[in-house]
Amino acid sequence: MTVPMRAELTQACETLATRDSALARAFAEVGLPVWRTTTASYDALARIVVYQLISTKAADAIWGRVAETLSEITAQAVLEHDPDRLLACGLSRPKLQHLQAIATAVQTGQLDFAVLRAMPIAAAREQLLAVRGIGPWTADTFLMNALGHLDAFPHGDVGLLEAHRLLIGADERLTASAFSKTAEQWRPYRGVAAHLLYSWLHLYREQTPKM
């Protein structure tokens, strides 16, 4: 895993705070965000796929059952295991097919994590997107959390959209397209902006009484 240095994060957050009042508020309230880290591995990519577009609670349950079934979540294990048993863990058939396609890419060498780590962000993103089963959100989340790219940005992430809405006091979230345009002013620290928004939303939910 690659974690940005504290000095890098500090400089990035201070720069972002001068460019965007919403991020300035987030930085003032949460300080330096804790970077979401994971390993650059098949396991990490598979987890991102499983957690996409479903609630965290549901994803936790499914991922737990997959981990229990496989013992070790590797490309080889997914390809060799009975697909019906993996479906019984709660995986949808399309997600299982994505996991199998990514596993095949890892096994054949099409997807090499050591090579990805050495690539510039644009080339690494292109390499990820060339693999069936890896879409833009998955690629950007992996680039941000597993490879530590400060400008990787998961466009359209619902958590980020909601955090931004709350910070600016809007009634409705921006569209994914409008949000991406807003994020242009955060370059080359869009990944840091994402972590500020994630951290602020977590704090907001902790402090807001549940109805």
mmCIF file of C-alpha atoms in Angstrom:
data_model
loop_
_atom_site.group_PDB
_atom_site.id
_atom_site.type_symbol
_atom_site.label_atom_id
_atom_site.label_comp_id
_atom_site.label_asym_id
_atom_site.label_seq_id
_atom_site.Cartn_x
_atom_site.Cartn_y
_atom_site.Cartn_z
ATOM 1 C CA MET A 1 0.000 0.000 0.000
ATOM 2 C CA THR A 2 1.098 3.592 -0.593
ATOM 3 C CA VAL A 3 0.204 6.219 1.995
ATOM 4 C CA PRO A 4 0.845 9.934 1.351
ATOM 5 C CA MET A 5 3.276 11.593 3.757
ATOM 6 C CA ARG A 6 1.836 13.892 6.430
ATOM 7 C CA ALA A 7 3.618 16.894 4.908
ATOM 8 C CA GLU A 8 2.085 16.113 1.501
ATOM 9 C CA LEU A 9 -1.414 15.887 2.986
ATOM 10 C CA THR A 10 -0.963 19.087 4.952
ATOM 11 C CA GLN A 11 0.153 21.040 1.894
ATOM 12 C CA ALA A 12 -2.668 19.580 -0.179
ATOM 13 C CA CYS A 13 -5.353 20.353 2.413
ATOM 14 C CA GLU A 14 -4.098 23.919 2.893
ATOM 15 C CA THR A 15 -4.127 24.457 -0.872
ATOM 16 C CA LEU A 16 -7.632 23.046 -1.232
ATOM 17 C CA ALA A 17 -8.890 25.224 1.617
ATOM 18 C CA THR A 18 -7.836 28.339 -0.288
ATOM 19 C CA ARG A 19 -9.696 27.220 -3.402
ATOM 20 C CA ASP A 20 -13.010 25.962 -2.055
ATOM 21 C CA SER A 21 -15.001 27.160 0.950
ATOM 22 C CA ALA A 22 -16.672 23.766 1.423
ATOM 23 C CA LEU A 23 -13.310 22.043 1.675
ATOM 24 C CA ALA A 24 -12.037 24.832 3.922
ATOM 25 C CA ARG A 25 -14.890 24.077 6.322
ATOM 26 C CA ALA A 26 -14.226 20.338 6.134
ATOM 27 C CA PHE A 27 -10.521 20.829 6.843
ATOM 28 C CA ALA A 28 -11.255 23.161 9.760
ATOM 29 C CA GLU A 29 -13.582 20.611 11.333
ATOM 30 C CA VAL A 30 -11.759 17.325 10.727
ATOM 31 C CA GLY A 31 -8.134 18.326 10.291
ATOM 32 C CA LEU A 32 -5.920 16.035 8.241
ATOM 33 C CA PRO A 33 -8.021 13.146 6.937
ATOM 34 C CA VAL A 34 -6.981 9.573 7.601
ATOM 35 C CA TRP A 35 -6.049 8.074 4.243
ATOM 36 C CA ARG A 36 -8.073 5.000 3.319
ATOM 37 C CA THR A 37 -5.413 2.425 2.591
ATOM 38 C CA THR A 38 -5.466 -1.051 1.165
ATOM 39 C CA THR A 39 -3.000 -3.308 -0.590
ATOM 40 C CA ALA A 40 -2.499 -3.303 -4.332
ATOM 41 C CA SER A 41 -3.859 -6.812 -4.775
ATOM 42 C CA TYR A 42 -6.639 -8.903 -6.237
ATOM 43 C CA ASP A 43 -8.262 -9.012 -2.810
ATOM 44 C CA ALA A 44 -8.493 -5.207 -2.710
ATOM 45 C CA LEU A 45 -9.980 -4.936 -6.205
ATOM 46 C CA ALA A 46 -12.479 -7.692 -5.478
ATOM 47 C CA ARG A 47 -13.600 -5.930 -2.314
ATOM 48 C CA ILE A 48 -14.200 -2.669 -4.176
ATOM 49 C CA VAL A 49 -16.340 -4.519 -6.729
ATOM 50 C CA VAL A 50 -18.392 -6.248 -4.034
ATOM 51 C CA TYR A 51 -19.039 -2.991 -2.163
ATOM 52 C CA GLN A 52 -20.130 -1.047 -5.224
ATOM 53 C CA LEU A 53 -23.753 0.128 -5.422
ATOM 54 C CA ILE A 54 -25.014 -1.640 -2.293
ATOM 55 C CA SER A 55 -25.202 -0.628 1.358
ATOM 56 C CA THR A 56 -22.122 -1.052 3.520
ATOM 57 C CA LYS A 57 -24.064 -3.362 5.837
ATOM 58 C CA ALA A 58 -25.076 -5.661 2.986
ATOM 59 C CA ALA A 59 -21.585 -5.584 1.482
ATOM 60 C CA ASP A 60 -19.993 -6.407 4.852
ATOM 61 C CA ALA A 61 -22.196 -9.491 5.134
ATOM 62 C CA ILE A 62 -21.493 -10.680 1.591
ATOM 63 C CA TRP A 63 -17.756 -10.045 1.855
ATOM 64 C CA GLY A 64 -17.626 -11.882 5.166
ATOM 65 C CA ARG A 65 -19.298 -14.934 3.652
ATOM 66 C CA VAL A 66 -16.973 -14.857 0.626
ATOM 67 C CA ALA A 67 -13.941 -14.652 2.906
ATOM 68 C CA GLU A 68 -15.215 -17.550 4.998
ATOM 69 C CA THR A 69 -15.928 -19.637 1.919
ATOM 70 C CA LEU A 70 -12.571 -19.046 0.232
ATOM 71 C CA SER A 71 -10.352 -18.740 3.320
ATOM 72 C CA GLU A 72 -8.015 -16.596 1.205
ATOM 73 C CA ILE A 73 -9.387 -14.301 -1.474
ATOM 74 C CA THR A 74 -7.047 -14.674 -4.423
ATOM 75 C CA ALA A 75 -7.500 -14.778 -8.180
ATOM 76 C CA GLN A 76 -6.717 -18.476 -8.243
ATOM 77 C CA ALA A 77 -9.176 -19.255 -5.451
ATOM 78 C CA VAL A 78 -12.022 -17.438 -7.201
ATOM 79 C CA LEU A 79 -11.378 -19.195 -10.511
ATOM 80 C CA GLU A 80 -11.096 -22.642 -8.935
ATOM 81 C CA HIS A 81 -14.069 -22.399 -6.595
ATOM 82 C CA ASP A 82 -17.583 -23.590 -7.374
ATOM 83 C CA PRO A 83 -19.429 -20.524 -8.760
ATOM 84 C CA ASP A 84 -22.699 -21.644 -7.188
ATOM 85 C CA ARG A 85 -21.149 -21.543 -3.723
ATOM 86 C CA LEU A 86 -19.919 -18.003 -4.354
ATOM 87 C CA LEU A 87 -23.379 -16.981 -5.567
ATOM 88 C CA ALA A 88 -24.767 -18.471 -2.352
ATOM 89 C CA CYS A 89 -22.652 -15.929 -0.447
ATOM 90 C CA GLY A 90 -24.945 -13.230 -1.805
ATOM 91 C CA LEU A 91 -22.961 -12.145 -4.848
ATOM 92 C CA SER A 92 -25.032 -11.182 -7.854
ATOM 93 C CA ARG A 93 -24.221 -13.079 -11.035
ATOM 94 C CA PRO A 94 -22.840 -9.940 -12.788
ATOM 95 C CA LYS A 95 -20.542 -9.207 -9.830
ATOM 96 C CA LEU A 96 -19.303 -12.780 -9.762
ATOM 97 C CA GLN A 97 -18.584 -12.547 -13.490
ATOM 98 C CA HIS A 98 -16.626 -9.338 -12.845
ATOM 99 C CA LEU A 99 -14.601 -11.012 -10.106
ATOM 100 C CA GLN A 100 -13.860 -13.934 -12.415
ATOM 101 C CA ALA A 101 -12.826 -11.646 -15.286
ATOM 102 C CA ILE A 102 -10.474 -9.675 -13.035
ATOM 103 C CA ALA A 103 -9.073 -12.933 -11.652
ATOM 104 C CA THR A 104 -8.368 -14.148 -15.170
ATOM 105 C CA ALA A 105 -6.578 -10.885 -15.989
ATOM 106 C CA VAL A 106 -4.390 -11.308 -12.905
ATOM 107 C CA GLN A 107 -3.633 -14.959 -13.661
ATOM 108 C CA THR A 108 -2.727 -14.280 -17.304
ATOM 109 C CA GLY A 109 -0.566 -11.272 -16.449
ATOM 110 C CA GLN A 110 -2.823 -8.758 -18.175
ATOM 111 C CA LEU A 111 -3.147 -7.071 -14.794
ATOM 112 C CA ASP A 112 0.164 -6.798 -12.932
ATOM 113 C CA PHE A 113 0.046 -4.876 -9.656
ATOM 114 C CA ALA A 114 3.805 -4.326 -9.510
ATOM 115 C CA VAL A 115 3.680 -2.730 -12.957
ATOM 116 C CA LEU A 116 0.675 -0.594 -11.964
ATOM 117 C CA ARG A 117 2.564 0.805 -8.965
ATOM 118 C CA ALA A 118 5.300 2.104 -11.259
ATOM 119 C CA MET A 119 2.942 3.698 -13.792
ATOM 120 C CA PRO A 120 1.798 7.325 -13.924
ATOM 121 C CA ILE A 121 -1.817 7.685 -12.831
ATOM 122 C CA ALA A 122 -3.270 8.112 -16.346
ATOM 123 C CA ALA A 123 -1.528 5.006 -17.691
ATOM 124 C CA ALA A 124 -2.455 2.963 -14.622
ATOM 125 C CA ARG A 125 -6.088 4.006 -14.957
ATOM 126 C CA GLU A 126 -6.116 3.033 -18.636
ATOM 127 C CA GLN A 127 -4.617 -0.355 -17.763
ATOM 128 C CA LEU A 128 -7.273 -0.988 -15.123
ATOM 129 C CA LEU A 129 -10.138 0.061 -17.374
ATOM 130 C CA ALA A 130 -8.938 -2.350 -20.074
ATOM 131 C CA VAL A 131 -9.927 -5.231 -17.790
ATOM 132 C CA ARG A 132 -13.511 -6.466 -18.025
ATOM 133 C CA GLY A 133 -15.279 -5.887 -14.730
ATOM 134 C CA ILE A 134 -13.335 -2.757 -13.762
ATOM 135 C CA GLY A 135 -15.270 0.450 -14.327
ATOM 136 C CA PRO A 136 -14.223 4.059 -13.681
ATOM 137 C CA TRP A 137 -15.371 4.157 -10.030
ATOM 138 C CA THR A 138 -13.562 0.908 -9.213
ATOM 139 C CA ALA A 139 -10.398 2.017 -11.018
ATOM 140 C CA ASP A 140 -10.327 5.445 -9.374
ATOM 141 C CA THR A 141 -11.016 4.059 -5.899
ATOM 142 C CA PHE A 142 -8.209 1.521 -6.334
ATOM 143 C CA LEU A 143 -5.798 4.177 -7.617
ATOM 144 C CA MET A 144 -6.604 6.355 -4.621
ATOM 145 C CA ASN A 145 -6.618 3.801 -1.818
ATOM 146 C CA ALA A 146 -4.250 1.070 -2.984
ATOM 147 C CA LEU A 147 -1.740 3.152 -4.956
ATOM 148 C CA GLY A 148 -2.030 6.404 -3.011
ATOM 149 C CA HIS A 149 -2.478 8.739 -5.981
ATOM 150 C CA LEU A 150 -3.343 12.183 -4.625
ATOM 151 C CA ASP A 151 -5.372 13.159 -7.701
ATOM 152 C CA ALA A 152 -7.368 9.933 -8.177
ATOM 153 C CA PHE A 153 -11.041 10.773 -7.817
ATOM 154 C CA PRO A 154 -14.060 8.412 -7.816
ATOM 155 C CA HIS A 155 -16.483 10.504 -9.858
ATOM 156 C CA GLY A 156 -20.126 10.036 -8.975
ATOM 157 C CA ASP A 157 -19.428 8.556 -5.537
ATOM 158 C CA VAL A 158 -22.665 9.015 -3.574
ATOM 159 C CA GLY A 159 -20.866 9.649 -0.288
ATOM 160 C CA LEU A 160 -18.803 12.437 -1.821
ATOM 161 C CA LEU A 161 -21.848 13.980 -3.480
ATOM 162 C CA GLU A 162 -23.775 13.935 -0.203
ATOM 163 C CA ALA A 163 -20.905 15.397 1.823
ATOM 164 C CA HIS A 164 -20.540 18.217 -0.682
ATOM 165 C CA ARG A 165 -24.292 18.889 -0.642
ATOM 166 C CA LEU A 166 -24.338 19.175 3.132
ATOM 167 C CA LEU A 167 -21.257 21.375 3.256
ATOM 168 C CA ILE A 168 -22.651 23.890 0.771
ATOM 169 C CA GLY A 169 -26.143 23.739 2.306
ATOM 170 C CA ALA A 170 -27.887 22.677 -0.899
ATOM 171 C CA ASP A 171 -31.260 20.924 -1.033
ATOM 172 C CA GLU A 172 -30.143 18.520 -3.749
ATOM 173 C CA ARG A 173 -26.907 16.858 -4.729
ATOM 174 C CA LEU A 174 -25.045 17.988 -7.807
ATOM 175 C CA THR A 175 -25.261 15.696 -10.782
ATOM 176 C CA ALA A 176 -22.205 13.519 -11.278
ATOM 177 C CA SER A 177 -21.242 15.646 -14.283
ATOM 178 C CA ALA A 178 -21.554 18.924 -12.391
ATOM 179 C CA PHE A 179 -19.631 17.495 -9.447
ATOM 180 C CA SER A 180 -16.796 16.417 -11.742
ATOM 181 C CA LYS A 181 -16.625 19.969 -13.103
ATOM 182 C CA THR A 182 -16.501 21.352 -9.560
ATOM 183 C CA ALA A 183 -13.674 18.941 -8.742
ATOM 184 C CA GLU A 184 -11.532 20.304 -11.565
ATOM 185 C CA GLN A 185 -10.501 23.193 -9.306
ATOM 186 C CA TRP A 186 -9.147 20.644 -6.806
ATOM 187 C CA ARG A 187 -6.469 19.271 -9.159
ATOM 188 C CA PRO A 188 -3.871 17.902 -8.490
ATOM 189 C CA TYR A 189 -5.342 16.965 -5.103
ATOM 190 C CA ARG A 190 -8.757 15.553 -5.932
ATOM 191 C CA GLY A 191 -8.018 12.374 -3.977
ATOM 192 C CA VAL A 192 -7.202 14.478 -0.933
ATOM 193 C CA ALA A 193 -10.445 16.411 -1.438
ATOM 194 C CA ALA A 194 -12.286 13.075 -1.521
ATOM 195 C CA HIS A 195 -10.731 12.076 1.790
ATOM 196 C CA LEU A 196 -11.668 15.407 3.356
ATOM 197 C CA LEU A 197 -15.260 14.876 2.229
ATOM 198 C CA TYR A 198 -15.344 11.257 3.426
ATOM 199 C CA SER A 199 -13.915 12.220 6.822
ATOM 200 C CA TRP A 200 -16.277 15.140 7.248
ATOM 201 C CA LEU A 201 -19.316 13.031 6.323
ATOM 202 C CA HIS A 202 -18.273 10.370 8.851
ATOM 203 C CA LEU A 203 -17.997 13.035 11.556
ATOM 204 C CA TYR A 204 -21.327 14.572 10.546
ATOM 205 C CA ARG A 205 -23.120 11.224 10.796
ATOM 206 C CA GLU A 206 -21.533 10.515 14.175
ATOM 207 C CA GLN A 207 -22.716 13.845 15.536
ATOM 208 C CA THR A 208 -26.205 13.840 13.983
ATOM 209 C CA PRO A 209 -28.837 12.120 16.140
ATOM 210 C CA LYS A 210 -30.561 9.235 14.391
ATOM 211 C CA MET A 211 -34.288 9.718 13.938
#
